[in-house]
Backbone as CSV, one residue per row, in Angstrom:
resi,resn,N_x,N_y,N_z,CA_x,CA_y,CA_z,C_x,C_y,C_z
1,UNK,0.818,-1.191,0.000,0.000,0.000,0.000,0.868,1.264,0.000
2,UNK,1.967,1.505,1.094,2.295,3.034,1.076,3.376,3.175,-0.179
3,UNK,3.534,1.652,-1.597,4.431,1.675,-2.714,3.349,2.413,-3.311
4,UNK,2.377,2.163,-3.277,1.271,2.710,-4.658,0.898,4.111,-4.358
5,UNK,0.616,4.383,-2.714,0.332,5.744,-2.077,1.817,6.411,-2.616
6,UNK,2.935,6.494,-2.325,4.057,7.087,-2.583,4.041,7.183,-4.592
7,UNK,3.482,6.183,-4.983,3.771,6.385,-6.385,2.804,7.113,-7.303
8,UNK,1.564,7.552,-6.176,-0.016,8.529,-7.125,-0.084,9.463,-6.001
9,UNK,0.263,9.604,-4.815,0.029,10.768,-4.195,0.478,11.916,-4.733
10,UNK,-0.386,12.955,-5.004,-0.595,14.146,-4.935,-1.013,15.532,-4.114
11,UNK,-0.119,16.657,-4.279,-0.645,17.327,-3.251,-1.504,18.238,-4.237
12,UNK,-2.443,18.831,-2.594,-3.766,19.209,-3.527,-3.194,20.309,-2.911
13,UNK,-2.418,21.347,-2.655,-2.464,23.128,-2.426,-0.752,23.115,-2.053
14,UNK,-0.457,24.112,-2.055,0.691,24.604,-1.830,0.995,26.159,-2.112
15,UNK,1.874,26.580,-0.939,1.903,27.999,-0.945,3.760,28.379,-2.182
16,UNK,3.735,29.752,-1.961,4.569,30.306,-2.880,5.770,29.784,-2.532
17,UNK,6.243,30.385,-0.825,7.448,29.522,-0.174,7.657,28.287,-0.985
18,UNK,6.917,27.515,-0.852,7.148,26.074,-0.703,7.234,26.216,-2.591
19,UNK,7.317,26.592,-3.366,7.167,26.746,-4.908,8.451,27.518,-4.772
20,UNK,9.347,28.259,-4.396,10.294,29.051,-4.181,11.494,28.105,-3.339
21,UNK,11.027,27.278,-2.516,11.902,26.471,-2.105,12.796,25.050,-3.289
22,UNK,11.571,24.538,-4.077,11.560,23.977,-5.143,12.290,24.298,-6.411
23,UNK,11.908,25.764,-6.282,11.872,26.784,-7.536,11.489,25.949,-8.889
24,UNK,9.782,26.015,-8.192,9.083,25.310,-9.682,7.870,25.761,-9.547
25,UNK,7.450,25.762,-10.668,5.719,26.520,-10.902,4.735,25.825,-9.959
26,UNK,3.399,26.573,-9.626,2.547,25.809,-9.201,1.860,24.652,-9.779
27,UNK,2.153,25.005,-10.959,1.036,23.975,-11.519,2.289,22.424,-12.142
28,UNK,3.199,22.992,-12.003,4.399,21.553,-11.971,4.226,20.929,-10.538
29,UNK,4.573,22.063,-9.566,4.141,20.974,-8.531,3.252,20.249,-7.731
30,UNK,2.287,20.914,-8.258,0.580,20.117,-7.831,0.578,18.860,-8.819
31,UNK,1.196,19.029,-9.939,1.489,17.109,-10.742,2.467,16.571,-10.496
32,UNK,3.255,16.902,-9.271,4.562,16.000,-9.333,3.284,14.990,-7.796
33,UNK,4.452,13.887,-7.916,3.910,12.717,-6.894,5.065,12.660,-5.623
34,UNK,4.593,12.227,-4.411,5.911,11.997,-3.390,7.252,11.236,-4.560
35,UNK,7.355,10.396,-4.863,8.275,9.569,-5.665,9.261,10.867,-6.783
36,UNK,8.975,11.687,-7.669,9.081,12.678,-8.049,9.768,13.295,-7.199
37,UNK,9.279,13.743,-5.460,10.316,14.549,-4.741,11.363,14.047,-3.987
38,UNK,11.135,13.073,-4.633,12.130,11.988,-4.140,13.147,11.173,-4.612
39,UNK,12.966,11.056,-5.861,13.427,10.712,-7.172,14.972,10.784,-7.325
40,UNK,15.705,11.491,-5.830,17.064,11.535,-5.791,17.330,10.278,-4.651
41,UNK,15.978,9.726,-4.086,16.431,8.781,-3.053,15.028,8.572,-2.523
42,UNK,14.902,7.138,-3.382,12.869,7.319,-3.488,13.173,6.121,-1.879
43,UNK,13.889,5.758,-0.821,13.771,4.507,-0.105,14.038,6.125,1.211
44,UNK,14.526,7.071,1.006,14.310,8.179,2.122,12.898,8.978,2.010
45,UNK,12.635,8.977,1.120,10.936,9.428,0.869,10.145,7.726,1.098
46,UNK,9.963,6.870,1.303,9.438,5.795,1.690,9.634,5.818,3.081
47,UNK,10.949,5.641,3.613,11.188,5.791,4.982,10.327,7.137,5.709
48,UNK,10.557,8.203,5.114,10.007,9.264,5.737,8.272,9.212,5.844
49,UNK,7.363,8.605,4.911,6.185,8.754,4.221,5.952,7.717,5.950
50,UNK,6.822,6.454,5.762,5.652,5.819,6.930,6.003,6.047,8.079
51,UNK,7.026,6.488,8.406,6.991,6.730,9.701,6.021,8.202,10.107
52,UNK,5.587,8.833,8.907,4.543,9.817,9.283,3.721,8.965,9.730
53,UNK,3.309,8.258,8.712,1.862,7.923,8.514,1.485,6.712,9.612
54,UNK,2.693,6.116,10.575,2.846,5.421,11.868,2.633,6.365,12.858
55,UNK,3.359,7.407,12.384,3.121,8.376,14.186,2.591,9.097,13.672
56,UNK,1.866,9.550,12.980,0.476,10.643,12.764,1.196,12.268,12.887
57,UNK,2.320,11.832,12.500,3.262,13.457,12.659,4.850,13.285,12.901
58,UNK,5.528,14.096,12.116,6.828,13.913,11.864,7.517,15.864,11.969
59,UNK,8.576,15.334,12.516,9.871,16.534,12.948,11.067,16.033,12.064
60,UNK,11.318,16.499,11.350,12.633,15.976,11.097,13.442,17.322,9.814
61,UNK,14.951,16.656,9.245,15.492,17.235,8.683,16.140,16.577,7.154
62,UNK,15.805,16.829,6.286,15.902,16.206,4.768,16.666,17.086,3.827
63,UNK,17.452,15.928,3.251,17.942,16.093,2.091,17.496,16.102,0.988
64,UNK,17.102,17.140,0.197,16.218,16.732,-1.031,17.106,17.481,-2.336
65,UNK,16.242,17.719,-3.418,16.772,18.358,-4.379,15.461,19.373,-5.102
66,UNK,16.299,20.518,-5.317,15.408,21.507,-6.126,15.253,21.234,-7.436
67,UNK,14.296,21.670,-8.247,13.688,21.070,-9.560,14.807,20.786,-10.134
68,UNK,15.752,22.045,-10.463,17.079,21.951,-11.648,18.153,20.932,-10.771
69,UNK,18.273,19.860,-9.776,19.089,19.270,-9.100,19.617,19.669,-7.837
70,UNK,19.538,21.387,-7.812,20.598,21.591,-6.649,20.021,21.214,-5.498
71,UNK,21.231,20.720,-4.294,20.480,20.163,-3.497,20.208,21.127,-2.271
72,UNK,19.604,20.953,-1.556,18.767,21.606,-0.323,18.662,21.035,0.789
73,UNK,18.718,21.512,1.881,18.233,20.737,3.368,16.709,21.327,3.923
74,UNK,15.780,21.062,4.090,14.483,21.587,4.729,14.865,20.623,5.860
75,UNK,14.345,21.685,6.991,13.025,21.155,8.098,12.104,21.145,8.431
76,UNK,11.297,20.653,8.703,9.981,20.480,8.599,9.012,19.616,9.851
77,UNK,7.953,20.055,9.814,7.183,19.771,10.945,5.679,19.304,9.744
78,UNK,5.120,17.725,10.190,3.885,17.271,9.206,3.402,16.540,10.542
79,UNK,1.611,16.580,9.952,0.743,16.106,10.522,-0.200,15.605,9.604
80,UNK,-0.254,14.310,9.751,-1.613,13.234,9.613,-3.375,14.283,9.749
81,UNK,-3.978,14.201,8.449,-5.432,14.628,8.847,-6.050,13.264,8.610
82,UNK,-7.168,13.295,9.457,-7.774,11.614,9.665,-9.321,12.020,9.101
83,UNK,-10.073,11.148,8.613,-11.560,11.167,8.595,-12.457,10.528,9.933
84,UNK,-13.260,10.564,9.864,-14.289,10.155,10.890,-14.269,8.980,11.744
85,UNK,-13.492,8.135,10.562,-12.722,6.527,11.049,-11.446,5.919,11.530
86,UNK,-11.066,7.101,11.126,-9.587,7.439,11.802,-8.692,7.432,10.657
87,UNK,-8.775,7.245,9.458,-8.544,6.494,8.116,-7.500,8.393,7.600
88,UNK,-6.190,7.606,7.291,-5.652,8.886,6.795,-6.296,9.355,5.544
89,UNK,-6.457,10.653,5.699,-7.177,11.659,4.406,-6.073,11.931,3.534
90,UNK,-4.705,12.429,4.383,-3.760,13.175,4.136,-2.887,13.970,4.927
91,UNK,-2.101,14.706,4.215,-1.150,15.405,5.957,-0.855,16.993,4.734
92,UNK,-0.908,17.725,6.463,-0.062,19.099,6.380,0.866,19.414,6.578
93,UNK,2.030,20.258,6.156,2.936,20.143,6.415,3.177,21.682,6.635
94,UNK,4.637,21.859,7.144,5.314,23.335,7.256,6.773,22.712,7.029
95,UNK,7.425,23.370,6.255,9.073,23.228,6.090,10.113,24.687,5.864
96,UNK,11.613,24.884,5.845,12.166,26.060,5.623,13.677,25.433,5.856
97,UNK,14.262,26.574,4.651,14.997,25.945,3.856,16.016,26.407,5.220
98,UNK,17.025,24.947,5.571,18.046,25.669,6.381,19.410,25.141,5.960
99,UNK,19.498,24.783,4.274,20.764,24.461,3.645,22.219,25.708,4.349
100,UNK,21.644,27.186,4.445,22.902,27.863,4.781,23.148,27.429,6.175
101,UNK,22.104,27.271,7.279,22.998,26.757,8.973,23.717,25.937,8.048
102,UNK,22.931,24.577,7.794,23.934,23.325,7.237,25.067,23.791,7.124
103,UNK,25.482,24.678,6.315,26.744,25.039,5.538,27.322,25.721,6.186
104,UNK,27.229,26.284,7.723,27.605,27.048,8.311,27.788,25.866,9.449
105,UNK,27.716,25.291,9.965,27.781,24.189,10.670,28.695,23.366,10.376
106,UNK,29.085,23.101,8.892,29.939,22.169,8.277,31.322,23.258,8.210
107,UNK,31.035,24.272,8.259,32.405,25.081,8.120,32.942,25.124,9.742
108,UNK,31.984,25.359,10.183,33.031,25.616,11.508,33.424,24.299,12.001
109,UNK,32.526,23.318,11.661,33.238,22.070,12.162,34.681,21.537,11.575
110,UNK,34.571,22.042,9.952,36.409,21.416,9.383,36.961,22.779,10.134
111,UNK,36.700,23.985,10.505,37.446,24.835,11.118,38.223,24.913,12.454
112,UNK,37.046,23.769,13.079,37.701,23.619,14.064,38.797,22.540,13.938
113,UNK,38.372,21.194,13.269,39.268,20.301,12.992,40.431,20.992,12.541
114,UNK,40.684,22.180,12.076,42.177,22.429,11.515,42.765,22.989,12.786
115,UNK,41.953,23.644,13.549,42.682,24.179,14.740,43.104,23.073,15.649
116,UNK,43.122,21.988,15.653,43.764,21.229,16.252,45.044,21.286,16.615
């Protein structure tokens, strides 16, 4: 089930941020599928998809890639919406791009390694 959910899921809205984070049109990314945003490492978008969809909400920090390849770090905070039966509908999410800490984190760390 979450091979076929990961391979036709679609999101139904998305704001500008999140089209700016991508840097891809709205209407490209309302037809792309999870697998698509994942497509640089479709078994970390699998991993990530169920452990949402196990704990009904996810914290975490990802490696992904922007439309033209370059790559990116988001964090992000998602939540599970349920129907009446408890039955997942779908999830919301919030994310923001924090590739520069990353890169600022990775510098001072070989920086310090040289001060050794």
């Amino acid at each position: 089930m979450l091979n076929y959910i990961f391979a036709t899921q679609r999101y139904t809205d998305v704001n500008n941020a999140m089209l700016e984070q991508y840097q891809v049109t709205r209407e490209k990314f309302l037809s792309l599928t999870s697998s698509d945003i994942f497509a640089h490492d479709p078994q970390q978008g699998l991993r990530l998809r169920r452990q949402l969809f196990d704990d009904g909400h996810l914290h975490l920090q990802t490696y992904e890639r922007k439309s033209d390849g370059t790559p990116v770090w988001f964090e992000g905070d998602y939540v599970c919406m349920y129907d009446d039966q408890k039955r997942i509908t779908g999830f919301f999410g919030i994310q923001r791009d924090i590739t520069d800490r990353k890169k600022s984190n990775r510098n001072v760390r070989v920086r310090s390694r040289n001060w050794r």
